[in-house]
Coordinates of C-alpha atoms in Angstrom, one line a residue:
M17 CA -8.8 22.3 17.2
N18 CA -9.8 19.8 19.6
D19 CA -12.9 20.4 21.7
A20 CA -13.3 19.4 25.8
N21 CA -14.5 16.0 24.9
G22 CA -11.1 14.8 22.5
G23 CA -13.2 15.2 19.2
V24 CA -12.5 17.6 16.5
R25 CA -13.6 21.0 16.4
A26 CA -14.2 22.6 13.4
S27 CA -14.6 26.4 13.6
A28 CA -15.0 28.7 11.1
A29 CA -11.4 29.6 11.7
T30 CA -10.3 26.0 10.9
A31 CA -12.7 26.0 8.1
Y32 CA -10.8 29.1 6.5
G33 CA -9.0 28.1 3.1
F34 CA -10.0 24.1 3.1
A35 CA -11.5 24.3 0.3
D36 CA -9.0 22.4 -1.4
K37 CA -9.1 20.0 1.5
L38 CA -13.3 19.5 1.7
L39 CA -11.8 19.0 -2.6
A40 CA -9.5 16.3 -2.2
L41 CA -11.4 14.5 0.8
T42 CA -14.9 14.8 -1.6
T43 CA -12.5 12.8 -4.3
E44 CA -11.2 9.9 -1.5
A45 CA -14.5 9.0 -0.2
L46 CA -15.9 9.0 -3.7
A47 CA -14.8 5.2 -2.9
F48 CA -17.2 3.8 -0.6
V49 CA -20.0 4.9 -3.1
S50 CA -21.6 2.3 -4.9
R51 CA -21.0 3.1 -8.8
D52 CA -24.3 0.2 -9.1
R53 CA -26.3 3.2 -7.8
V54 CA -24.7 5.7 -9.8
E55 CA -25.4 4.4 -12.5
G56 CA -28.7 3.8 -11.8
M57 CA -30.1 6.8 -10.8
A58 CA -28.1 8.6 -13.9
R59 CA -29.9 6.4 -15.6
Q60 CA -33.5 7.1 -14.4
W61 CA -33.3 10.9 -14.5
L62 CA -32.3 10.5 -18.1
G63 CA -35.3 8.5 -19.2
G64 CA -37.0 11.8 -20.7
A65 CA -34.5 13.3 -21.9
P66 CA -33.9 15.4 -25.4
S67 CA -30.8 13.5 -27.5
V68 CA -29.5 16.5 -27.5
N69 CA -26.1 16.6 -26.9
R70 CA -26.4 12.9 -24.9
N71 CA -22.9 12.6 -24.1
E72 CA -22.4 16.1 -22.4
Q73 CA -26.3 15.8 -20.2
S74 CA -24.8 11.7 -19.8
E75 CA -21.5 13.0 -17.5
L76 CA -24.0 15.6 -16.3
A77 CA -25.9 13.1 -15.5
R78 CA -23.0 10.7 -13.8
S79 CA -22.1 13.9 -12.0
L80 CA -24.8 14.7 -10.2
A81 CA -25.7 11.4 -9.4
L82 CA -22.3 10.8 -7.8
E83 CA -23.0 14.5 -5.5
L84 CA -26.0 13.0 -4.2
A85 CA -24.7 9.2 -3.7
L86 CA -22.4 11.0 -1.1
S87 CA -25.3 12.3 0.7
V88 CA -27.0 9.2 0.9
P89 CA -27.0 6.9 3.9
S90 CA -26.5 2.9 3.1
L91 CA -28.9 0.8 5.2
T92 CA -26.7 0.6 8.0
G93 CA -27.1 4.7 8.4
T94 CA -24.0 6.0 7.1
T95 CA -22.4 8.0 4.2
A96 CA -19.8 8.0 2.0
F97 CA -18.3 10.3 4.6
D98 CA -18.7 8.6 7.1
R99 CA -16.9 5.2 6.2
L100 CA -14.2 7.9 4.6
A101 CA -13.4 9.1 8.6
R102 CA -13.4 5.4 10.0
A103 CA -10.7 4.6 8.0
M104 CA -9.0 7.8 8.6
K105 CA -7.0 7.3 11.9
G106 CA -3.6 8.8 12.5
R107 CA -4.4 11.5 9.5
P108 CA -3.5 15.1 10.2
P109 CA -5.7 17.6 12.6
E110 CA -6.9 19.2 9.9
D111 CA -7.8 16.5 7.7
L112 CA -10.0 15.5 11.1
A113 CA -11.5 19.1 11.1
A114 CA -12.0 18.6 7.3
I115 CA -14.1 15.3 7.6
T116 CA -15.3 16.8 10.2
L117 CA -17.1 19.4 8.2
L118 CA -18.1 17.0 5.8
R119 CA -19.8 14.4 7.7
R120 CA -22.2 17.3 9.0
S121 CA -23.0 18.1 5.2
R122 CA -26.9 19.1 4.8
L123 CA -28.6 19.1 1.3
R124 CA -30.1 23.0 1.9
L125 CA -32.6 25.1 -0.4
A126 CA -30.9 28.5 0.0
R127 CA -30.3 31.8 -1.4
L128 CA -26.7 33.5 -1.4
S129 CA -26.4 37.2 -1.3
G130 CA -22.5 38.1 -0.3
K131 CA -21.4 37.1 2.9
R132 CA -24.8 35.7 3.9
L133 CA -27.0 32.2 3.5
Q134 CA -30.9 32.4 3.6
D135 CA -31.9 29.2 4.1
L136 CA -35.3 29.0 1.9
A137 CA -36.6 26.0 3.3
T138 CA -35.8 27.3 7.5
G139 CA -36.4 31.2 7.0
E140 CA -32.8 30.8 8.9
T141 CA -29.6 33.8 7.0
L142 CA -26.7 32.3 8.4
P143 CA -23.4 33.7 8.2
M144 CA -21.1 31.9 5.2
L145 CA -17.5 31.1 4.1
S146 CA -16.6 31.8 0.4
T147 CA -15.9 28.7 -1.2
P148 CA -15.4 28.4 -5.1
P149 CA -19.0 26.7 -5.6
S150 CA -20.9 29.5 -3.6
D151 CA -18.8 32.6 -4.9
A152 CA -19.8 31.1 -8.6
V153 CA -23.3 31.6 -7.6
G154 CA -24.3 35.0 -7.3
S155 CA -27.9 36.2 -5.5
D156 CA -29.6 33.0 -7.4
A157 CA -31.3 30.2 -5.9
A158 CA -29.4 27.6 -5.2
F159 CA -29.8 23.9 -4.1
G160 CA -26.7 21.3 -3.0
R161 CA -24.8 20.8 0.0
F162 CA -23.7 22.6 3.0
T163 CA -21.7 22.3 6.1
T164 CA -22.2 24.4 9.2
T165 CA -18.9 25.0 11.6
D166 CA -18.7 25.2 15.0
D167 CA -19.7 28.9 15.2
G168 CA -22.4 28.8 13.8
Y169 CA -20.8 29.3 10.0
I170 CA -22.0 28.6 6.8
L171 CA -19.8 27.1 3.8
A172 CA -20.9 24.9 0.7
T173 CA -19.6 21.2 0.8
G174 CA -20.3 20.5 -3.7
T175 CA -21.9 21.4 -6.5
L176 CA -24.5 23.5 -6.0
V177 CA -27.5 24.0 -8.8
Q178 CA -28.8 27.3 -9.7
L179 CA -32.8 27.2 -10.2
D180 CA -34.6 28.3 -12.5
D181 CA -38.1 29.1 -11.3
D182 CA -39.7 25.5 -12.3
A183 CA -36.7 24.1 -10.4
L184 CA -37.6 26.4 -7.3
A185 CA -41.1 25.7 -7.4
I186 CA -39.7 22.1 -7.6
A187 CA -37.7 22.2 -4.6
R188 CA -40.3 24.4 -2.7
G189 CA -42.8 21.3 -2.7
F190 CA -40.6 19.3 -0.7
V191 CA -40.6 22.4 2.1
R192 CA -42.6 21.5 5.2
A193 CA -44.5 24.0 7.2
G194 CA -44.1 26.3 9.1
G195 CA -39.9 26.4 8.8
R196 CA -39.1 23.3 9.6
G197 CA -36.9 23.1 6.5
I198 CA -37.2 20.1 3.6
G199 CA -39.0 16.7 4.3
N200 CA -36.9 14.0 1.8
P201 CA -33.8 15.9 0.7
V202 CA -33.1 13.0 -1.5
R203 CA -36.4 12.9 -3.2
C204 CA -36.4 16.6 -3.2
A205 CA -32.6 16.4 -5.4
E206 CA -33.6 13.3 -7.2
A207 CA -37.0 15.8 -8.4
V208 CA -34.4 19.3 -9.1
Y209 CA -31.6 16.8 -10.8
R210 CA -34.3 15.0 -13.1
H211 CA -35.7 18.9 -13.4
I212 CA -31.9 20.4 -15.0
L213 CA -31.3 17.1 -16.9
R214 CA -34.3 17.8 -18.6
N215 CA -34.5 21.2 -19.4
G216 CA -30.9 22.5 -18.6
A217 CA -29.7 25.0 -15.8
L218 CA -26.8 26.0 -14.2
T219 CA -24.1 23.7 -11.9
A220 CA -21.3 25.3 -9.4
D221 CA -18.7 23.2 -8.1
W222 CA -15.2 23.4 -7.7
G223 CA -13.9 25.9 -10.3
S224 CA -15.0 24.8 -13.8
P225 CA -18.6 23.3 -15.0
I226 CA -20.0 19.9 -14.1
G227 CA -19.1 18.3 -17.1
E228 CA -15.7 19.0 -17.0
R229 CA -15.0 18.6 -13.8
R230 CA -11.2 17.7 -13.0
F231 CA -10.5 17.1 -9.9
K232 CA -7.2 18.1 -8.0
L233 CA -4.7 15.2 -6.8
P234 CA -6.5 13.2 -3.9
F235 CA -3.9 12.5 -0.6
Q236 CA -1.3 14.8 0.2
P237 CA 1.9 14.0 -2.8
D238 CA 3.8 16.4 -0.5
R239 CA 3.4 13.8 2.4
N240 CA 2.5 10.9 0.8
P241 CA 5.5 8.6 -1.4
L242 CA 2.7 6.9 -2.5
D243 CA 0.7 9.4 -3.7
A244 CA 3.4 11.8 -5.0
L245 CA 5.2 8.7 -7.4
A246 CA 1.7 8.3 -8.7
A247 CA 1.6 12.0 -9.3
A248 CA 5.0 11.9 -11.3
W249 CA 3.9 8.5 -13.2
A250 CA 1.0 10.6 -14.1
A251 CA 3.3 13.5 -15.7
L252 CA 5.7 11.2 -17.7
D253 CA 5.1 10.5 -21.6
R254 CA 7.4 7.9 -21.8
E255 CA 8.6 4.2 -20.4
L256 CA 9.7 3.9 -17.0
N257 CA 12.7 3.7 -16.0
A258 CA 15.0 1.6 -13.9
E259 CA 15.5 3.9 -11.4
E260 CA 11.2 4.7 -11.2
M261 CA 10.5 0.6 -11.7
A262 CA 13.2 0.6 -7.6
E263 CA 10.9 3.5 -6.0
A264 CA 8.0 1.3 -6.6
R265 CA 9.6 -1.6 -6.0
S266 CA 10.8 0.0 -2.6
L267 CA 6.5 0.9 -1.4
A268 CA 5.9 -3.2 -1.8
G269 CA 3.8 -4.0 1.4
Q270 CA 0.4 -4.7 2.0
G271 CA -0.4 -1.5 3.3
P272 CA 0.9 0.0 0.0
L273 CA -0.3 -1.8 -2.5
L274 CA -3.7 -1.7 -0.6
D275 CA -3.7 2.4 -0.7
A276 CA -2.5 2.2 -4.7
L277 CA -5.5 -0.5 -5.7
V278 CA -8.4 1.9 -3.5
S279 CA -6.8 5.1 -5.1
V280 CA -7.5 3.9 -8.6
S281 CA -10.8 3.9 -8.4
I282 CA -10.4 7.8 -6.5
A283 CA -8.7 9.2 -9.4
R284 CA -10.5 7.4 -12.4
D285 CA -13.8 8.9 -10.4
G286 CA -12.6 12.2 -10.2
G287 CA -12.1 12.3 -13.9
V288 CA -8.4 12.2 -14.2
P289 CA -7.6 8.8 -15.7
K290 CA -3.9 9.2 -16.3
L291 CA -3.4 9.5 -12.3
A292 CA -5.2 6.1 -12.1
N293 CA -3.7 4.5 -13.9
A294 CA -0.4 5.8 -13.0
Y295 CA -2.1 3.9 -9.2
R296 CA -2.9 0.9 -11.4
R297 CA 0.9 0.5 -12.6
I298 CA 2.2 1.0 -9.0
A299 CA -0.3 -1.8 -7.6
S300 CA 1.2 -4.3 -10.2
V301 CA 4.7 -3.7 -9.2
I302 CA 4.1 -3.4 -6.1
M303 CA 2.5 -7.2 -6.0
E304 CA 4.9 -7.8 -8.4
T305 CA 7.5 -7.3 -6.0
M306 CA 5.4 -9.2 -3.0
A307 CA 5.4 -11.7 -5.6
L308 CA 9.2 -12.2 -5.6
R309 CA 10.1 -11.3 -1.4
A310 CA 7.8 -13.9 -1.1
A311 CA 9.3 -17.0 -3.0
H312 CA 12.3 -16.0 -1.8
G313 CA 11.6 -16.8 1.6
S314 CA 10.2 -12.9 3.2
A315 CA 7.0 -13.8 5.5
R316 CA 5.9 -10.5 4.5
G317 CA 4.7 -10.7 0.3
D318 CA 1.9 -12.5 1.1
L319 CA -1.0 -11.8 -1.6
D320 CA -3.4 -14.1 0.0
S321 CA -2.6 -11.6 3.2
A322 CA -3.6 -9.0 0.9
A323 CA -7.1 -11.0 -0.3
A324 CA -8.3 -11.6 2.5
A325 CA -7.5 -7.5 3.2
I326 CA -9.8 -7.0 0.4
K327 CA -12.2 -8.5 0.9
A328 CA -13.0 -7.8 4.9
A329 CA -12.6 -4.0 4.0
I330 CA -15.6 -3.8 1.3
A331 CA -17.3 -6.3 3.9
R332 CA -17.2 -3.0 5.7
G333 CA -17.7 -1.0 3.6
D334 CA -14.4 0.9 3.5
F335 CA -13.4 -0.2 0.0
P336 CA -15.5 -0.3 -3.3
P337 CA -16.3 -4.0 -4.2
E338 CA -14.5 -3.2 -7.7
T339 CA -11.2 -3.1 -5.6
N340 CA -11.2 -7.2 -5.6
S341 CA -11.6 -7.7 -9.1
L342 CA -8.7 -4.8 -9.9
F343 CA -6.8 -6.8 -7.4
E344 CA -7.8 -10.2 -8.5
A345 CA -7.5 -8.9 -12.2
L346 CA -3.6 -7.3 -11.7
R347 CA -2.5 -11.0 -9.4
E348 CA -3.6 -13.6 -12.8
R349 CA -2.0 -11.1 -15.0
M350 CA 1.2 -11.8 -13.5
A351 CA 4.1 -13.7 -15.4
L352 CA 6.5 -14.8 -12.4
S353 CA 8.0 -18.4 -12.2
V354 CA 8.9 -17.8 -8.3
G355 CA 10.8 -21.4 -8.6
R356 CA 14.5 -22.0 -9.3
Q357 CA 15.0 -21.1 -12.4
T358 CA 18.6 -22.5 -13.9
E359 CA 20.2 -24.0 -17.0
G360 CA 22.3 -27.1 -16.7
T361 CA 22.4 -27.5 -12.3
A362 CA 22.7 -31.3 -12.8
D363 CA 26.5 -30.6 -10.7
L364 CA 24.6 -27.7 -8.6
D365 CA 21.8 -30.0 -7.8
R366 CA 24.6 -32.6 -6.2
L367 CA 26.1 -30.0 -4.5
V368 CA 22.4 -28.3 -2.6
Q369 CA 21.5 -32.1 -2.1
R370 CA 24.8 -32.8 0.2
I371 CA 24.6 -29.5 2.1
R372 CA 21.4 -30.3 2.8
A373 CA 21.9 -33.9 3.6
L374 CA 25.4 -32.6 5.9
R375 CA 22.6 -30.2 7.3
A376 CA 20.3 -32.7 8.5
K377 CA 23.2 -35.3 9.3
T378 CA 25.1 -31.9 11.9
V379 CA 21.1 -30.2 12.8
E380 CA 20.5 -34.5 14.3
Q381 CA 23.5 -35.3 16.3
G382 CA 24.5 -31.5 17.7
C383 CA 27.3 -29.9 17.5
T384 CA 30.0 -27.7 19.6
E385 CA 31.4 -24.2 18.2
Q386 CA 34.0 -25.8 17.3
E387 CA 32.8 -27.9 14.8
A388 CA 30.6 -25.8 13.5
L389 CA 33.1 -23.8 12.6
A390 CA 35.4 -27.1 11.6
A391 CA 32.3 -27.6 9.4
A392 CA 31.4 -24.4 8.0
E393 CA 35.8 -24.6 7.0
K394 CA 34.1 -28.3 5.3
V395 CA 31.3 -26.6 3.3
A396 CA 33.2 -23.1 1.8
E397 CA 35.7 -26.1 0.5
L398 CA 33.0 -27.8 -1.1
L399 CA 31.9 -24.2 -2.6
D400 CA 35.1 -23.4 -3.8
R401 CA 35.9 -27.1 -5.3
Y402 CA 32.6 -26.6 -7.4
G403 CA 33.6 -22.2 -7.9
L404 CA 36.4 -23.9 -10.0
S405 CA 34.1 -25.4 -12.4
L406 CA 32.0 -22.8 -13.2
S407 CA 32.5 -20.4 -16.0
E408 CA 30.8 -17.2 -16.5
L409 CA 27.9 -18.4 -17.9
D410 CA 27.5 -20.8 -15.7
L411 CA 27.3 -18.8 -12.7
R412 CA 25.0 -16.2 -14.8
R413 CA 22.4 -18.9 -15.8
Q414 CA 22.0 -19.1 -11.9
R415 CA 18.7 -17.8 -9.7
C416 CA 19.4 -16.3 -7.3
E417 CA 17.0 -17.3 -3.5
G418 CA 16.6 -17.1 -0.4
I419 CA 15.1 -18.8 2.2
G420 CA 13.4 -17.8 5.3
V421 CA 14.9 -19.4 8.9
E422 CA 12.3 -18.5 11.9
T423 CA 14.5 -18.1 15.5
D424 CA 11.0 -18.1 17.5
R425 CA 12.0 -15.5 19.4
K426 CA 10.7 -11.8 20.1
R427 CA 13.9 -10.1 21.3
R428 CA 17.7 -9.9 19.9
G429 CA 20.6 -11.4 20.9
P430 CA 24.1 -11.8 20.9
I431 CA 23.4 -14.7 17.9
D432 CA 22.0 -12.3 15.8
D433 CA 24.8 -10.3 16.2
C434 CA 26.1 -13.6 13.3
M435 CA 23.6 -13.4 10.7
G436 CA 25.8 -10.4 9.1
T437 CA 29.1 -12.8 8.9
I438 CA 27.3 -16.3 8.3
A439 CA 26.0 -14.3 5.1
A440 CA 29.1 -13.1 4.1
F441 CA 31.1 -16.0 4.5
F442 CA 28.7 -16.7 1.7
D443 CA 29.0 -14.3 -0.2
C444 CA 25.1 -14.3 0.4
R445 CA 23.3 -11.1 1.5
V446 CA 20.3 -11.6 4.8
W447 CA 17.5 -9.4 6.3
G448 CA 15.8 -9.3 9.2
E449 CA 11.7 -8.9 9.5
T450 CA 9.3 -9.9 12.4
S451 CA 6.7 -12.8 11.4
E452 CA 3.0 -12.8 12.1
H453 CA 3.6 -14.2 15.5
A454 CA 6.1 -11.3 15.9
T455 CA 8.4 -13.3 16.3
L456 CA 13.0 -12.6 14.3
R457 CA 13.2 -14.3 11.5
Y458 CA 16.6 -13.7 8.5
I459 CA 16.1 -14.5 4.7
F460 CA 19.2 -15.3 3.6
F461 CA 19.7 -14.5 0.0
G462 CA 21.9 -15.3 -2.5
L463 CA 22.7 -18.1 -5.2
P464 CA 21.1 -21.8 -5.1
A465 CA 24.0 -23.4 -3.1
D466 CA 25.4 -20.4 -1.2
V467 CA 22.5 -20.1 0.7
E468 CA 22.0 -23.4 1.5
A469 CA 25.5 -23.8 3.2
A470 CA 24.4 -20.1 4.7
V471 CA 21.4 -22.0 6.3
Y472 CA 23.4 -24.8 6.7
L473 CA 26.4 -22.6 8.9
H474 CA 23.6 -20.7 10.9
D475 CA 21.8 -23.9 12.2
L476 CA 25.6 -25.2 13.2
I477 CA 25.7 -21.9 14.9
A478 CA 22.8 -22.2 16.6
L479 CA 23.2 -25.6 17.9
A480 CA 26.6 -24.2 18.7
F481 CA 25.5 -22.1 21.4
V482 CA 23.6 -24.0 23.2
A483 CA 26.0 -26.9 23.2
E484 CA 29.2 -24.2 24.8
T485 CA 26.8 -22.3 27.0
A486 CA 25.3 -25.7 28.6
A487 CA 29.2 -26.5 28.9
F488 CA 30.1 -23.3 30.7
Q489 CA 27.5 -23.4 33.4
D490 CA 29.6 -25.8 34.2
T491 CA 32.6 -24.0 35.1
E492 CA 34.4 -22.5 37.9
I493 CA 33.3 -19.2 37.0
Y494 CA 29.5 -19.4 36.4
R495 CA 29.2 -21.5 39.2
S496 CA 30.9 -19.5 41.7
T497 CA 28.7 -16.2 40.1
H498 CA 25.6 -15.0 42.3
S499 CA 22.6 -16.5 41.3
S500 CA 20.8 -12.6 40.5
Q501 CA 23.6 -12.7 37.9
R502 CA 23.5 -16.2 36.7
R503 CA 21.7 -15.3 34.1
S504 CA 23.8 -12.0 32.6
A505 CA 26.5 -14.2 32.9
S506 CA 25.2 -16.4 30.2
N507 CA 24.6 -13.8 28.7
S508 CA 28.3 -12.3 28.6
F509 CA 29.0 -15.7 27.7
Q510 CA 26.8 -15.2 25.1
V511 CA 28.6 -11.3 23.3
G512 CA 31.9 -13.4 24.3
L513 CA 30.9 -16.1 22.0
A514 CA 29.3 -14.4 19.4
R515 CA 32.8 -12.2 19.0
G516 CA 34.6 -15.4 19.1
I517 CA 32.8 -16.4 16.4
I518 CA 32.8 -13.5 14.4
R519 CA 36.5 -12.9 14.3
K520 CA 37.1 -16.5 12.9
L521 CA 34.7 -16.4 10.5
D522 CA 36.0 -13.0 9.1
T523 CA 39.5 -14.8 9.3
M524 CA 38.5 -17.9 7.5
R525 CA 36.5 -15.6 4.5
D526 CA 39.7 -13.4 3.9
L527 CA 42.5 -16.1 3.6
R528 CA 39.6 -17.9 1.2
G529 CA 40.2 -15.2 -0.7
G530 CA 43.9 -14.3 -0.6
A531 CA 46.4 -15.1 -3.3
G532 CA 44.9 -18.3 -4.2
A533 CA 41.8 -16.9 -5.2
S534 CA 41.8 -17.1 -9.2
T535 CA 42.6 -21.4 -8.0
N536 CA 40.3 -21.9 -5.2
G537 CA 37.1 -21.0 -7.2
R538 CA 36.9 -17.5 -5.5
A539 CA 37.2 -15.6 -9.1
L540 CA 33.7 -15.1 -10.0
V541 CA 33.0 -13.7 -6.8
P542 CA 32.6 -10.5 -8.0
I543 CA 30.2 -11.9 -10.8
K544 CA 28.2 -13.7 -7.9
E545 CA 27.5 -10.0 -6.6
G546 CA 27.3 -8.8 -9.7
I547 CA 24.0 -11.2 -10.3
I548 CA 22.4 -10.7 -6.3
D549 CA 22.9 -6.4 -6.6
E550 CA 20.5 -7.0 -9.7
E551 CA 18.3 -9.2 -8.0
M552 CA 18.0 -7.5 -4.9
E553 CA 16.7 -4.5 -7.4
R554 CA 13.8 -6.8 -8.6
L555 CA 12.6 -7.2 -4.4
G556 CA 13.0 -3.1 -4.2
L557 CA 15.3 -4.3 -1.1
S558 CA 18.0 -1.8 0.2
L559 CA 19.8 -2.8 2.9
R560 CA 20.8 -1.0 5.9
R561 CA 23.5 -2.4 8.2
R562 CA 22.6 -2.4 12.1
N563 CA 24.4 -1.2 14.4
A564 CA 26.0 -2.3 16.4
V565 CA 24.7 -3.1 20.0
R566 CA 26.1 -2.1 23.1
R567 CA 25.4 -4.4 25.3
M568 CA 26.9 -4.6 29.3
V569 CA 29.2 -8.1 30.3
L570 CA 30.4 -9.2 33.2
P571 CA 33.9 -10.0 32.4
A572 CA 34.9 -13.2 33.3
A573 CA 31.8 -14.1 32.0
F574 CA 32.6 -12.5 28.5
S575 CA 36.1 -13.9 28.1
A576 CA 34.5 -17.4 29.0
G577 CA 32.4 -16.7 25.4
Q578 CA 35.4 -14.9 23.8
E579 CA 38.1 -18.1 24.1
A580 CA 35.4 -20.4 23.8
G581 CA 34.4 -18.9 20.6
E582 CA 38.6 -18.8 19.2
R583 CA 39.3 -22.0 21.1
F584 CA 39.2 -24.6 17.8
E585 CA 42.2 -25.9 15.2
Y586 CA 41.2 -25.4 11.1
R587 CA 40.6 -29.4 10.1
P588 CA 38.0 -30.6 8.1
G589 CA 35.4 -32.3 10.2
I590 CA 32.7 -33.9 7.4
D591 CA 34.5 -36.0 4.9
G592 CA 32.6 -36.9 1.8
S593 CA 31.8 -40.0 3.3

């Protein structure tokens, strides 16, 4: 399918059976057609038409105008098919072969006979491949869009209009002498279509009269989750259930959002309003989910970035202008409150402010691993004490929050192994993502005070890694290590340090949830987990546990780090002052 120069070849063998593929890509290309140009051509052609069956004539005029607009170059010389091809990077080879055929499409005046085509403008007789439009025409003269394969076969790629004697005479008026083809194919098409609208004629397209055209589902629902979901939603005659909404939320991201928005235009122009509405609803759910994620600290839910991407695509000619109008309309209608929504939160606010003050003080002063874990114990004690004053109703009034933590690192390190344990210690969830600068960042998510505490503990442990690693590098183990292995020694120490911290935090958490859970504020933890699970569903997130990273370590340095992680005594560390 590829030629010697790396391009995609489109031979008769590859084109055979391409009818559905050509139709689907033609439908996609409609997104790159100017609606104003289409309406303008349709109105002009209808100017002198009789008023009988005006609705049918209007529909026919728009369909023919869309057909012609696909072939009309823009001011930069590119057609809708050219612009679609530019947006098709990474598509399967058969898609690329099909778009190659569509880009070669030319308007021809022809007479079809069996498997042969006689070009009435050039005098050529060429072998022809079967497609629905050409099969429907028979042996009459026809005008429409055809393409040529690499090995010289002709096939119809668009609507063909059958010409009566008057229409054929009009078309012949544009033929250049000497078999040099049609002089101005666009003007010829306009004249022929105007005659058809004012006098009536037969048309042949992809299986139905043009006024009743129903495009098949665009794209690839068997391969693309967005298209599959839109097809499913379009077939529904009821309200969406929780599982169907969750499926849409799981698609949240800039790429799927842009695909959904532009698909609204494609489906609408293809005459499938239910499908267009399905894409619109999916886009709305995706936008709501992205806004929620952004409110909870994620860098991947930025609708401003999506807006910029849409405007850039429109400027390049990749998206129709109405894509931005749709995006802005959906954005205005989003009735989201992205701030913290809590009732009766005076005690909660005081607790959050106290944790923040402790965090600021400790981060400023720095701390060792021992001090970090002692501080974690104290903060856990504060949270448990606060839990004693809560009823189930008080807990359910709270709304989850998320806080993003930047690492300024592009690669994972031993400290990252602690993230899940830090979140679990304070009944939170955590997930990682890559920032726009390709650095790692983590989102701690849960009830407000718990999230503040988790971020506080993260900062303490990050400081402890710095302090304890510096202390290790002043030991005999490190000094006696050959210079070529000192980096490995420091890393091995940090792996051991992480293991020790994880083990101690797990032990402390088990003690909090043990026999005294009903008297230390832990009894409501199952309710808290249910609240978080519900909010995670709204975010469209399903977290997967990352497999443990196997690291090669220097035994002595690893043991030193593990001992440092376990060498501490439980003591308050931070008092009420």
